[in-house]
PDB file of C-alpha atoms in Angstrom:
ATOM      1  CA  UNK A   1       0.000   0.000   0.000  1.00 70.00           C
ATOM      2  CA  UNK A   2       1.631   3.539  -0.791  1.00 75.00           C
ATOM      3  CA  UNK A   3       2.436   5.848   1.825  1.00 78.00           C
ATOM      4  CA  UNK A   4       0.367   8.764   1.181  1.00 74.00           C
ATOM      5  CA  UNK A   5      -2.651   5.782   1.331  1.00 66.00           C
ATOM      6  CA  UNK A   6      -1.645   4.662   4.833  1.00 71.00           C
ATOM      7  CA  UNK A   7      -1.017   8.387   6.177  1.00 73.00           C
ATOM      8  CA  UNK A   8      -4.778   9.147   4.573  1.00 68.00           C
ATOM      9  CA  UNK A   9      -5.739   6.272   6.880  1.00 65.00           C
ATOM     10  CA  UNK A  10      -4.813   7.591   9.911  1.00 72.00           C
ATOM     11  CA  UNK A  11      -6.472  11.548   8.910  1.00 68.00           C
ATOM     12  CA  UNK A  12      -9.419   9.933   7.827  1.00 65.00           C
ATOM     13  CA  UNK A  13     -10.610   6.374  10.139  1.00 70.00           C
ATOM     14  CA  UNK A  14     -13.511   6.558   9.339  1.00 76.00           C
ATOM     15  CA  UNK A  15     -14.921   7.730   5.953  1.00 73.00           C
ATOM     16  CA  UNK A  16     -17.591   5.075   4.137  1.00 80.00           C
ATOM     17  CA  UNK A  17     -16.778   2.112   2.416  1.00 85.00           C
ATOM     18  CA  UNK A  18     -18.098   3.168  -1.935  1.00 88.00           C
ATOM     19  CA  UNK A  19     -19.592  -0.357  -3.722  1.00 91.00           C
ATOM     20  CA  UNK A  20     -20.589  -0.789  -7.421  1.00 91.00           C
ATOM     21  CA  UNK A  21     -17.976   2.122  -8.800  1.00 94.00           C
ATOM     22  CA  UNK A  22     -14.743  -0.214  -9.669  1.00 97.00           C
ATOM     23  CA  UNK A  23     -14.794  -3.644 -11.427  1.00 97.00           C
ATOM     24  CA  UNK A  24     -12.307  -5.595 -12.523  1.00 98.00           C
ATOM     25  CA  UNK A  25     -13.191  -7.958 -16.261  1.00 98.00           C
ATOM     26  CA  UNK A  26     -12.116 -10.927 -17.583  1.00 97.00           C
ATOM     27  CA  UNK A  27      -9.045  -9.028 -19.436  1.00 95.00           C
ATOM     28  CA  UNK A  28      -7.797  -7.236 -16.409  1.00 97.00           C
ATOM     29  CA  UNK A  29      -9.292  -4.508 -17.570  1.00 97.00           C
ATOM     30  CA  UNK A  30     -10.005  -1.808 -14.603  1.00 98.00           C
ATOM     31  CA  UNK A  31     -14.236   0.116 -15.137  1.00 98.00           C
ATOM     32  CA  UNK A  32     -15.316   3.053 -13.402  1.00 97.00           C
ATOM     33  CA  UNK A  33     -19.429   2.710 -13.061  1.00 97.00           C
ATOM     34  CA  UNK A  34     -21.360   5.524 -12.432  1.00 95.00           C
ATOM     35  CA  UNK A  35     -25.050   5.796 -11.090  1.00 94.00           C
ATOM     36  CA  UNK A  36     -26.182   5.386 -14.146  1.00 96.00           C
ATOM     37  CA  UNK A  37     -24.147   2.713 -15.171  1.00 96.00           C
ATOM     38  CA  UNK A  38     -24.988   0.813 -12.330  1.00 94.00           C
ATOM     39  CA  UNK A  39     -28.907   1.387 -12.449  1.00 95.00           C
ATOM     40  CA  UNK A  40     -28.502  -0.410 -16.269  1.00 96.00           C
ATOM     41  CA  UNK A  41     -27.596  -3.654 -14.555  1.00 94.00           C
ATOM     42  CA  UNK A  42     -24.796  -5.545 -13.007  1.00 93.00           C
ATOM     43  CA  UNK A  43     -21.404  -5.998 -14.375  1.00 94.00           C
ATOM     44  CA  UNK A  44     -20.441  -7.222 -16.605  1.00 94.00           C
ATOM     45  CA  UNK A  45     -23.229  -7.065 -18.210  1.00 94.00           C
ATOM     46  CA  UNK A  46     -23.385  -3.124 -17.994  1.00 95.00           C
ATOM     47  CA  UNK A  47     -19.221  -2.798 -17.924  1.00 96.00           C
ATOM     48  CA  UNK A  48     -19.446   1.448 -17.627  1.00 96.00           C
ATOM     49  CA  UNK A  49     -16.062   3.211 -19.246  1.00 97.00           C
ATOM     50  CA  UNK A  50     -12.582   1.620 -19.307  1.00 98.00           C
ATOM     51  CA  UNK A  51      -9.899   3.142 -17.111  1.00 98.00           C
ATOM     52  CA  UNK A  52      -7.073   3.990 -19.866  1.00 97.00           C
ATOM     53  CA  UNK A  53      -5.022   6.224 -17.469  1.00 97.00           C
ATOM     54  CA  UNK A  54      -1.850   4.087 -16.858  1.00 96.00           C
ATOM     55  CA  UNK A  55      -0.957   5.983 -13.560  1.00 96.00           C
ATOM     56  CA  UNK A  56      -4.568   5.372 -12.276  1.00 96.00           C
ATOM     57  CA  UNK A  57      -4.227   1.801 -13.199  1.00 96.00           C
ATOM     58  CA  UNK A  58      -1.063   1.447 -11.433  1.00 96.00           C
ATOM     59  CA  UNK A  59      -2.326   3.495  -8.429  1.00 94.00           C
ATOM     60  CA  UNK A  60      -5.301   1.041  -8.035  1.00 96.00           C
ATOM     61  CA  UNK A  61      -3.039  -2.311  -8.494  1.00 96.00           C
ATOM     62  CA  UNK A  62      -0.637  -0.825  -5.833  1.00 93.00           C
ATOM     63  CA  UNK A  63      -3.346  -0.762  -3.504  1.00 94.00           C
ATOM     64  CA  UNK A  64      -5.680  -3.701  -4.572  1.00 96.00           C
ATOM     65  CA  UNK A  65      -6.188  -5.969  -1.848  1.00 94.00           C
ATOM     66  CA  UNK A  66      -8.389  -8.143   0.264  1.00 96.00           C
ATOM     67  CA  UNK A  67     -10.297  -8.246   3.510  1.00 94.00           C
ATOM     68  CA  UNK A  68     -11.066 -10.772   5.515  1.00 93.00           C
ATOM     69  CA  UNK A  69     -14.227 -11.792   4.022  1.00 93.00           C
ATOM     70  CA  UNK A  70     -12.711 -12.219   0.036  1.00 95.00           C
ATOM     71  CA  UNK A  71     -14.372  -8.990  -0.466  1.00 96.00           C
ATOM     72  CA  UNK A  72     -11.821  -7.180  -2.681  1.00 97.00           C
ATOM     73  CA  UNK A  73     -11.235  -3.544  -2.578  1.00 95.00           C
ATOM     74  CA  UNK A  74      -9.309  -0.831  -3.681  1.00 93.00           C
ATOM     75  CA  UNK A  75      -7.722   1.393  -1.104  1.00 91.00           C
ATOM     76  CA  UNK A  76      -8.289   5.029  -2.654  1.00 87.00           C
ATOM     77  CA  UNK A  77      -6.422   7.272   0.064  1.00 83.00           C
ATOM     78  CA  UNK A  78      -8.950   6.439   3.607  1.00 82.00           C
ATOM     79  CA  UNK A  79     -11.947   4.810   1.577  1.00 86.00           C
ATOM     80  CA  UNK A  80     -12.503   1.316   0.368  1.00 90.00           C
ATOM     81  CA  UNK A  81     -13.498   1.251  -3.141  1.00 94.00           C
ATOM     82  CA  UNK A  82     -15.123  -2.530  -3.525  1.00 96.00           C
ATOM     83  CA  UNK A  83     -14.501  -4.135  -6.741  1.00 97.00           C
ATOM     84  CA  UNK A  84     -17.280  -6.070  -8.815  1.00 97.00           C
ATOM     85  CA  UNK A  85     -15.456  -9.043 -10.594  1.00 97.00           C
ATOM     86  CA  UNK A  86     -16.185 -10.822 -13.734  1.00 97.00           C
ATOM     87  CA  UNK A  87     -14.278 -14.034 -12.862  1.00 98.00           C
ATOM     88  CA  UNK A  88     -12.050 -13.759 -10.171  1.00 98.00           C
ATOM     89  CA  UNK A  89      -9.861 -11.338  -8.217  1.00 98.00           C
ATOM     90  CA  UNK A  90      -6.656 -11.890 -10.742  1.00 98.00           C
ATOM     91  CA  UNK A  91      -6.329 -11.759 -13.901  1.00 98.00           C
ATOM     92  CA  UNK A  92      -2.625 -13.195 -14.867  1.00 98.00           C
ATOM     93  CA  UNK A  93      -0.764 -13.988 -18.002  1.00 96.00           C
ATOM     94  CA  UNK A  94       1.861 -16.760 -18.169  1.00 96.00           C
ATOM     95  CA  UNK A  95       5.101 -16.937 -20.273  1.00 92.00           C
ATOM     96  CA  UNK A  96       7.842 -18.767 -20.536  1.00 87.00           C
ATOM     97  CA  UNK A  97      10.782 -17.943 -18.964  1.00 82.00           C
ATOM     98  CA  UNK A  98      13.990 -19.899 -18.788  1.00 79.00           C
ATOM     99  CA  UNK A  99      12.682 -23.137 -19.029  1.00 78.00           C
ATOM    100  CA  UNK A 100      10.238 -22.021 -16.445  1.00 89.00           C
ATOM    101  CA  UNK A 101       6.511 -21.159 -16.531  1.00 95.00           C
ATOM    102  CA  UNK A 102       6.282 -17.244 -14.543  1.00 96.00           C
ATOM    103  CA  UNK A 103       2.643 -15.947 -13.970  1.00 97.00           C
ATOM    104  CA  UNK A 104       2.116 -12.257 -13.213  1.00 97.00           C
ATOM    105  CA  UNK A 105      -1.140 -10.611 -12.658  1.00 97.00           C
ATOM    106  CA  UNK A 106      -2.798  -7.471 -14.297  1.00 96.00           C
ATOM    107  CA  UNK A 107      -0.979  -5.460 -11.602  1.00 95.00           C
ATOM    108  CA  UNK A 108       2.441  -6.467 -12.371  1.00 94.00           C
ATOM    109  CA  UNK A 109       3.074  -8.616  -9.034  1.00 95.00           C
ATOM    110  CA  UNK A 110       5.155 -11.510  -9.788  1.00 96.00           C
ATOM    111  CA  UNK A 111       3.014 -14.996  -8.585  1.00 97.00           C
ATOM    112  CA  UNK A 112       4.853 -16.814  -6.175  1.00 95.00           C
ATOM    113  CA  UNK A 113       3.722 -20.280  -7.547  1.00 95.00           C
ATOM    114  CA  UNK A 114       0.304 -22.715  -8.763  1.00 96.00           C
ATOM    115  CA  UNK A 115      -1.226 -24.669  -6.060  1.00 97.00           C
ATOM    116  CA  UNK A 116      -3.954 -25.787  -8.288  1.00 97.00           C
ATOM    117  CA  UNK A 117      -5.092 -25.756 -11.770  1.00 98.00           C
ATOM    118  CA  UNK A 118      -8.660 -25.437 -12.871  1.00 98.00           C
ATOM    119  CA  UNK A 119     -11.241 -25.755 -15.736  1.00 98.00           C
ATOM    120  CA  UNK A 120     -14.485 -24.325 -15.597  1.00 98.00           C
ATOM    121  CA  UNK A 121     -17.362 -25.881 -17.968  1.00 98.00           C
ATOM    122  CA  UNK A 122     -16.869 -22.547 -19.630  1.00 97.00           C
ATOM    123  CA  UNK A 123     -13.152 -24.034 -20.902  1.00 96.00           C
ATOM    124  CA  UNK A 124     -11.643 -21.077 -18.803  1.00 97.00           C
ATOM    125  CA  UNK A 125      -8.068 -21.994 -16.949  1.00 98.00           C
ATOM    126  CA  UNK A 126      -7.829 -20.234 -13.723  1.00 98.00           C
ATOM    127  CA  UNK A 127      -4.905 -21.139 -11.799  1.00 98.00           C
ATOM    128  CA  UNK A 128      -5.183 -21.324  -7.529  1.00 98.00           C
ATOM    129  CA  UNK A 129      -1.957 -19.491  -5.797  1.00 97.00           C
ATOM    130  CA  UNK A 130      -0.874 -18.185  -2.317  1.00 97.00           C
ATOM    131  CA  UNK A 131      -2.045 -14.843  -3.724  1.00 96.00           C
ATOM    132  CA  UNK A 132      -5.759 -15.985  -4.579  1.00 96.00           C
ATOM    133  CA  UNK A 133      -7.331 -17.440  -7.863  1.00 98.00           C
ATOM    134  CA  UNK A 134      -6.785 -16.089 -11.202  1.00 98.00           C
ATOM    135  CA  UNK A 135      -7.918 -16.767 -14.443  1.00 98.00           C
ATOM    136  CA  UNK A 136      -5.325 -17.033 -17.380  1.00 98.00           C
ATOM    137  CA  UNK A 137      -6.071 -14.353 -20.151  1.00 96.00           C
ATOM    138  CA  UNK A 138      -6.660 -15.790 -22.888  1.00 94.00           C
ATOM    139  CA  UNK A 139      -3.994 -14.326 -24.957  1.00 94.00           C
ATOM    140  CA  UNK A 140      -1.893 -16.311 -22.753  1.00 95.00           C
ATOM    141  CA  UNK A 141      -3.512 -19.622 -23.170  1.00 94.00           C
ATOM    142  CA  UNK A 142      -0.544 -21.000 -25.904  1.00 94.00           C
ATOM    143  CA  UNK A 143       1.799 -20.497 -23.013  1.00 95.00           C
ATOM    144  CA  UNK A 144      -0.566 -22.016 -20.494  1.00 95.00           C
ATOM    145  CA  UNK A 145      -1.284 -25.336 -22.691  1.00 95.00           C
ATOM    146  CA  UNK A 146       2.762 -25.683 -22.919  1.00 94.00           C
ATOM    147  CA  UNK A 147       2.497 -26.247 -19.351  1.00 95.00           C
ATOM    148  CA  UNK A 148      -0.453 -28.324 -19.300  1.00 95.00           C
ATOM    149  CA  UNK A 149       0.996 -30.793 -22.067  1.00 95.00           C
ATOM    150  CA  UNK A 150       4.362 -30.680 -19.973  1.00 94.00           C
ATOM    151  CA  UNK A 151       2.942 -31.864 -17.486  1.00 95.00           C
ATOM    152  CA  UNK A 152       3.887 -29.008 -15.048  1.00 95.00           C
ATOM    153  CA  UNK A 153       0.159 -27.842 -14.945  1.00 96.00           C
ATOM    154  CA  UNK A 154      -1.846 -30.613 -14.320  1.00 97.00           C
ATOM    155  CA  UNK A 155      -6.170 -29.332 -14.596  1.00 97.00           C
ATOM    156  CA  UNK A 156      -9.368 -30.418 -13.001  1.00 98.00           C
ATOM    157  CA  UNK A 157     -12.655 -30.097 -13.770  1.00 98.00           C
ATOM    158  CA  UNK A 158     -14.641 -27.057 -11.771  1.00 98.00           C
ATOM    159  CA  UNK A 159     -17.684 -25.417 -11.950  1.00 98.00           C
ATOM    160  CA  UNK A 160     -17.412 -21.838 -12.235  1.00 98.00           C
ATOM    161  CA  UNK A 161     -19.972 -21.230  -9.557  1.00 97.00           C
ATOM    162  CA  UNK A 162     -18.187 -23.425  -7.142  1.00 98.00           C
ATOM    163  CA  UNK A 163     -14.778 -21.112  -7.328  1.00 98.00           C
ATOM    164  CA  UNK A 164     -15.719 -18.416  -4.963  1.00 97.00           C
ATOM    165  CA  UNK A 165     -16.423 -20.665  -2.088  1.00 96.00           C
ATOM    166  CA  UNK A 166     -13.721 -22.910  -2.709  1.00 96.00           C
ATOM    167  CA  UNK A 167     -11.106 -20.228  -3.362  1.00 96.00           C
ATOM    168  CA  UNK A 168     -12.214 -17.328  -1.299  1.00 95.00           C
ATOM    169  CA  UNK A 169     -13.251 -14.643  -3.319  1.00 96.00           C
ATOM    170  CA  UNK A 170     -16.618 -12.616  -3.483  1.00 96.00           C
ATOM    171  CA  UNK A 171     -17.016 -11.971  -7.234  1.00 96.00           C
ATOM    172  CA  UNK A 172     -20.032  -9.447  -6.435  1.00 94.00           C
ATOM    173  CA  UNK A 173     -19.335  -7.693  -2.649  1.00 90.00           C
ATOM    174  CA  UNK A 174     -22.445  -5.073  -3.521  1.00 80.00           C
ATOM    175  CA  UNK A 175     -24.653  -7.742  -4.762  1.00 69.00           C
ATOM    176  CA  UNK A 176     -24.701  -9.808  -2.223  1.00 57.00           C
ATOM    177  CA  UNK A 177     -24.933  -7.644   0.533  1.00 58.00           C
ATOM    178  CA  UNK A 178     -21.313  -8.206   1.921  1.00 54.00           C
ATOM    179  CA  UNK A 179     -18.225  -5.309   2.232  1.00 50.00           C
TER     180      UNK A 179
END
């Protein structure tokens, strides 16, 4: 978390959490959603506009994070900004490096390793890892099925609506009444 978020913190304890203005798609793509963009339905299904700003973006990845009940949030100076996701809290890409398999996720942050390995019914590879679950972009997927017919990923079979309770995550933190 950046400094100038943490000293906000302390000014500020107590300013209200904000729900339904941030999601996070299937591409890693960051989407501000306004009133109105929220009263046209739920994401993704009514995305709002694209954050293009590559400071912003890396201002919100800096400070992306967690709390205790997979409710993922951005930490914009004292107030929690809750994100809406598509699929699931990362979004990563895989290459090959070295001999070597290295995921990263739409922040930049280097993934540590793969627990688990996943298919939905969908056909969607989302990998399990210390940092949370993440679905592989699928840009990345000839990288991904190197690693799979390698052997060094080995998938199972998931249903996509199993993955938050099994992995963690809230996909939808306004929706269903939680954060």
């Amino acid at each position: 978390m950046d400094d100038i978020v943490k000293a906000a913190l302390k000014k500020w304890p107590n300013v209200p959490d904000c729900r339904g203005w941030l999601a996070l798609d299937a591409r890693g793509d960051w989407y501000m959603r306004d009133d109105r963009t929220q009263a046209a339905g739920p994401f993704p299904l009514s995305k709002g506009s694209r954050i293009l700003h590559d400071k912003l973006r890396e201002f919100i990845g800096r400070n992306y994070e967690a709390d205790a009940d997979g409710c993922w949030f951005f930490q914009n100076g004292p107030q929690k900004v809750f994100v809406e996701l598509e699929a699931a809290p990362w979004v990563f890409s895989v290459q090959r490096v070295d001999g070597r398999f290295q995921v990263e996720t739409q922040t930049g942050r280097l993934v540590p390793s793969v627990d688990e390995v996943l298919v939905d019914e969908n056909g969607r590879l989302f990998l399990h890892t210390p940092i949370g679950l993440g679905l592989v972009r699928s840009v990345d997927m000839d990288a991904a099925a190197d690693a799979v017919l390698g052997g060094v990923w080995v998938p199972r079979d998931v249903l996509f609506a199993a993955l938050p309770a099994r992995c963690g995550h809230e996909l939808s933190p306004q929706r269903h009444g939680r954060a």
